[in-house]
Short mmCIF file of C-alpha atoms in Angstrom, two decimals:
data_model
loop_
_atom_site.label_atom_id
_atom_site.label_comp_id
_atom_site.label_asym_id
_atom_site.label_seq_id
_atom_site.Cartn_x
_atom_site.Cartn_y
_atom_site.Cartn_z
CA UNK K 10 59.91 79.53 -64.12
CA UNK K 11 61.64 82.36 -66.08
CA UNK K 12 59.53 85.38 -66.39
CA UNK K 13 58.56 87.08 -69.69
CA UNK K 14 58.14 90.80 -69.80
CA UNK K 15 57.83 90.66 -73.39
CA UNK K 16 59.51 93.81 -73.88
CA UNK K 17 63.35 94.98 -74.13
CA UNK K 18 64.51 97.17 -71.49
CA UNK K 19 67.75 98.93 -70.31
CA UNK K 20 69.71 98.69 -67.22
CA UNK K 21 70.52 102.09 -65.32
CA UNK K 22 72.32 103.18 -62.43
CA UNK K 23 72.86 106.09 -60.39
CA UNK K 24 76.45 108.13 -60.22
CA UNK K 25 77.28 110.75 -58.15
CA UNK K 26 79.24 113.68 -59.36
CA UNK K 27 80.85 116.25 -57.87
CA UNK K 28 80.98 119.79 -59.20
CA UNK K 29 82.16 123.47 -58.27
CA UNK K 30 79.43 125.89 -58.54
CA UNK K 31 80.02 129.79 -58.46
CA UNK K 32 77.68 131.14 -56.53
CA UNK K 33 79.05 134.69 -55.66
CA UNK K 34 81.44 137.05 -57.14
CA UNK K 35 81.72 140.24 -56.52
CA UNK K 36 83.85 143.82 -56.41
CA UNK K 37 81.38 146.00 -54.90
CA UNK K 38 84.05 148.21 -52.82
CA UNK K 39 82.01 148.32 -48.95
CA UNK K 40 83.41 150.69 -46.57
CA UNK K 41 81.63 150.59 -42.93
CA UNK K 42 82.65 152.93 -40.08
CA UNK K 43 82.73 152.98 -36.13
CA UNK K 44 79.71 155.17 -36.69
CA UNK K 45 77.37 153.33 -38.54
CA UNK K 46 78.21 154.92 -41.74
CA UNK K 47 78.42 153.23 -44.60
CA UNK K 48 79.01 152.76 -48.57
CA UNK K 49 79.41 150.67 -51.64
CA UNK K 50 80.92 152.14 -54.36
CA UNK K 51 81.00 155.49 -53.52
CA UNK K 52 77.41 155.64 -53.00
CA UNK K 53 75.68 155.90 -49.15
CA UNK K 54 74.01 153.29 -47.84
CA UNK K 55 71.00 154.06 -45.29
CA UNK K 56 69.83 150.49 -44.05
CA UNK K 57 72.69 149.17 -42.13
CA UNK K 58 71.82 146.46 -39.48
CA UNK K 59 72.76 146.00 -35.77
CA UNK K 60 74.05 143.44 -33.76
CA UNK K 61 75.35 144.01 -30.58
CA UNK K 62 78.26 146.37 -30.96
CA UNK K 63 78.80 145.61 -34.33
CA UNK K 64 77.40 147.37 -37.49
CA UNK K 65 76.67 145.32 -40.29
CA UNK K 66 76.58 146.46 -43.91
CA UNK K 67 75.08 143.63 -46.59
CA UNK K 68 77.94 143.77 -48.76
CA UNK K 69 76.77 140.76 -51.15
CA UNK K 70 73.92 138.06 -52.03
CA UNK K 71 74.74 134.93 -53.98
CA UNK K 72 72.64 133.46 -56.85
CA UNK K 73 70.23 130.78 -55.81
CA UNK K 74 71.84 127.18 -55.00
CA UNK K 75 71.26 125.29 -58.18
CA UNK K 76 68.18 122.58 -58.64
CA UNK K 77 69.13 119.24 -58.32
CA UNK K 78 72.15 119.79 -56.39
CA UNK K 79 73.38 118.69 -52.33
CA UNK K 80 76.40 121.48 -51.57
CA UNK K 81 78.52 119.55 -49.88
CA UNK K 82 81.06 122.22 -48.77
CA UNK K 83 81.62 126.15 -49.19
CA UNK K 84 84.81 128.27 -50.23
CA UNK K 85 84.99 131.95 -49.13
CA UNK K 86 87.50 134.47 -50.55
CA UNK K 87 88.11 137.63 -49.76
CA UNK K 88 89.78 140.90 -49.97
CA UNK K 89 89.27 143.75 -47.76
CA UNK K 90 91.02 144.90 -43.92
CA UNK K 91 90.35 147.15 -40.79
CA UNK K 92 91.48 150.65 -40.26
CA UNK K 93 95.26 149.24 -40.19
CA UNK K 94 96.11 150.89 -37.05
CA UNK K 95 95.90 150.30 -33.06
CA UNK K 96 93.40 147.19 -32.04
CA UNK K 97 91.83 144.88 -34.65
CA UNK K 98 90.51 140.86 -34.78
CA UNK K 99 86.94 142.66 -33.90
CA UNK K 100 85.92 143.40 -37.60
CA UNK K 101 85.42 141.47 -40.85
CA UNK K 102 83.39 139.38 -42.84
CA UNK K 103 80.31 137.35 -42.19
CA UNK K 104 78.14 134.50 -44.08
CA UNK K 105 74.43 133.66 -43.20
CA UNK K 106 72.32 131.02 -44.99
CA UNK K 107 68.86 132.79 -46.15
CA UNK K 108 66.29 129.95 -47.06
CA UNK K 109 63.53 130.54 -49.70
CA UNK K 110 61.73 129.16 -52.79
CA UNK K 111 62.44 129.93 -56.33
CA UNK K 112 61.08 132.71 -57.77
CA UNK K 113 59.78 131.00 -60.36
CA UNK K 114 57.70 128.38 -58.53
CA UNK K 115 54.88 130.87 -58.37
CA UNK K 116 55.12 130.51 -54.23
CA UNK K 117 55.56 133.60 -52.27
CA UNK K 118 59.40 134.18 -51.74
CA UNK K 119 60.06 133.89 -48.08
CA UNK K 120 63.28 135.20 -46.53
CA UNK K 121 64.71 133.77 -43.20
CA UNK K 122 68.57 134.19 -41.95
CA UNK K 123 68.83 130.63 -40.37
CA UNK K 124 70.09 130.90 -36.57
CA UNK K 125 72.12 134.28 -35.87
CA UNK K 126 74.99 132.63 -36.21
CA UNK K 127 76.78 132.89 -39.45
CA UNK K 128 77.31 129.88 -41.34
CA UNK K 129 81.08 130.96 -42.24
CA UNK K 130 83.22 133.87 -42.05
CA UNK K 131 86.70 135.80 -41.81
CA UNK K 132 88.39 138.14 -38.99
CA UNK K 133 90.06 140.76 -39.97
CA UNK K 134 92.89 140.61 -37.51
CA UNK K 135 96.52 142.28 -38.42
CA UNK K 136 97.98 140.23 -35.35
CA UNK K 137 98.10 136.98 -37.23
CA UNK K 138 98.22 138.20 -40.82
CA UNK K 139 98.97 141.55 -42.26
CA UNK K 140 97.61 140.31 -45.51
CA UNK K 141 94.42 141.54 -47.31
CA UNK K 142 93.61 138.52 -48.44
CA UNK K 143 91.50 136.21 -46.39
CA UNK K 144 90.25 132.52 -46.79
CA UNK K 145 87.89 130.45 -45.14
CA UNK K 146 85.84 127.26 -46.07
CA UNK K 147 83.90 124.38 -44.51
CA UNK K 148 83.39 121.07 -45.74
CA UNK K 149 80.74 118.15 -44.94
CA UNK K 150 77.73 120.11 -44.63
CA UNK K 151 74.83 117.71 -44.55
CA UNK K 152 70.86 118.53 -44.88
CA UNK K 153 69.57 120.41 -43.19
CA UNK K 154 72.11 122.31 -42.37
CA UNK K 155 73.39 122.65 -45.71
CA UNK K 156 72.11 125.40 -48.28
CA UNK K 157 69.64 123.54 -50.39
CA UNK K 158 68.13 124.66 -53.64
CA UNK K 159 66.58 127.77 -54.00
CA UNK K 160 68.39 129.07 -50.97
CA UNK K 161 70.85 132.10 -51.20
CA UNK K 162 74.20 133.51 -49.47
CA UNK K 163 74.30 136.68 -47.68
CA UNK K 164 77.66 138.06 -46.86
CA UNK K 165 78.06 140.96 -44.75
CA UNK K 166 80.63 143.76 -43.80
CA UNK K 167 81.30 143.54 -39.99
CA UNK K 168 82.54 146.87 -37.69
CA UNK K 169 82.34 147.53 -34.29
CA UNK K 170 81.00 150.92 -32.56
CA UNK K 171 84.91 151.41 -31.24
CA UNK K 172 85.98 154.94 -31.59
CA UNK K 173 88.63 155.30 -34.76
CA UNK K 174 87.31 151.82 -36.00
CA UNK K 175 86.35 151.01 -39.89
CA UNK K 176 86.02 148.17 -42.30
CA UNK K 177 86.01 147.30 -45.92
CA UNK K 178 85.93 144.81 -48.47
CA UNK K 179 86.42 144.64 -52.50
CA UNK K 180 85.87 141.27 -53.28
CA UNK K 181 83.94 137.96 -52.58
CA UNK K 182 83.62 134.85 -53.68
CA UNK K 183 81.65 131.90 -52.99
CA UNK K 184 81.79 128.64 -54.65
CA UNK K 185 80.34 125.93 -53.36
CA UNK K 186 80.91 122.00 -53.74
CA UNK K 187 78.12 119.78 -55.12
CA UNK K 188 76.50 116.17 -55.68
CA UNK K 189 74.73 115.71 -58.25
CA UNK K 190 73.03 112.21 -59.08
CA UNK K 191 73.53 110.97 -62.41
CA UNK K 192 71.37 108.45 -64.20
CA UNK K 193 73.60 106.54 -66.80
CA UNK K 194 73.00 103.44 -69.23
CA UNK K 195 74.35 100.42 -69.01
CA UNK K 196 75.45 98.23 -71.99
CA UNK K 197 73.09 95.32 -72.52
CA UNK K 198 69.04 94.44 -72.46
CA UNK K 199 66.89 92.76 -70.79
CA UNK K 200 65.92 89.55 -72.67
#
């Protein structure tokens, strides 16, 4: 028996799209010594973290990963180098996943580095490129390792306590690849 509804209706279905989302760009100029000492733009900075015999400066936070949105893969830029002379490959850039709610959800914001590894990152090492310039990027993240909504990027300046030893950066960039699901009409109705 055929089965009235008696109403009209639409068909729908579900696309995925794919999309590159900016999430960090920025010139701050970091400088971080053997010492501990460290700056962005000229000006001091007085918190700089520890771990093992590295220093670590927070050179840059992303924007929030978009609502809606499954990042699928990250690309990191950079521009930035060791003291230039004598040892290197023991300095350079690191990028931890911080997971939190929206600010706007009216839930206290909770911070958390996931792991203390970093998610992705770039050695600054003269023996296998002289250049300034340094890419990295990963691809086929999948939940829940992936950064999900609401979550941010923290990138930071890497230096180890060696005598003579410094490192800077003077530009990041983060853009991450994302899903996003679609709902699109189909021609026709229901009878």
């Amino acid at each position: 028996l055929p089965i009235s509804l008696g109403r009209k209706g639409r068909f729908h279905r579900t696309k995925t799209s794919v999309e590159k989302v900016n999430l960090l760009s920025s010139t701050d100029v970091c400088k971080l010594t053997a010492s501990g000492q460290g700056a962005r733009n000229g000006a001091q900075v007085r918190q700089i973290g520890r771990e093992g015999v590295h220093y670590m400066l927070e050179a840059a936070v992303s924007d929030p990963v978009p609502p809606d949105v499954r990042v699928t893969g990250l690309q990191f830029e950079a521009v930035g180098m060791d003291q230039g002379w004598g040892n290197t490959g023991d300095s350079g850039l690191a990028v931890y996943l911080q997971r939190g709610e929206e600010p706007d959800e009216g839930i206290a914001h909770v911070e958390q580095l996931i792991d203390d590894a970093p998610l992705l990152g770039v050695v600054y090492d003269r023996n296998r490129s002289s250049s300034r310039q340094h890419r990295n990027n990963i691809q086929g993240l999948t939940a829940p390792f992936a950064p999900q909504p609401g979550d941010r990027l923290k990138v930071f300046l890497r230096c180890p306590n060696y005598p003579g030893w410094s490192a800077s950066c003077q530009s990041i960039q983060i853009v991450a690849t994302c899903e996003r699901e679609v709902q699109e009409a189909l021609p026709g109705e229901l009878p």
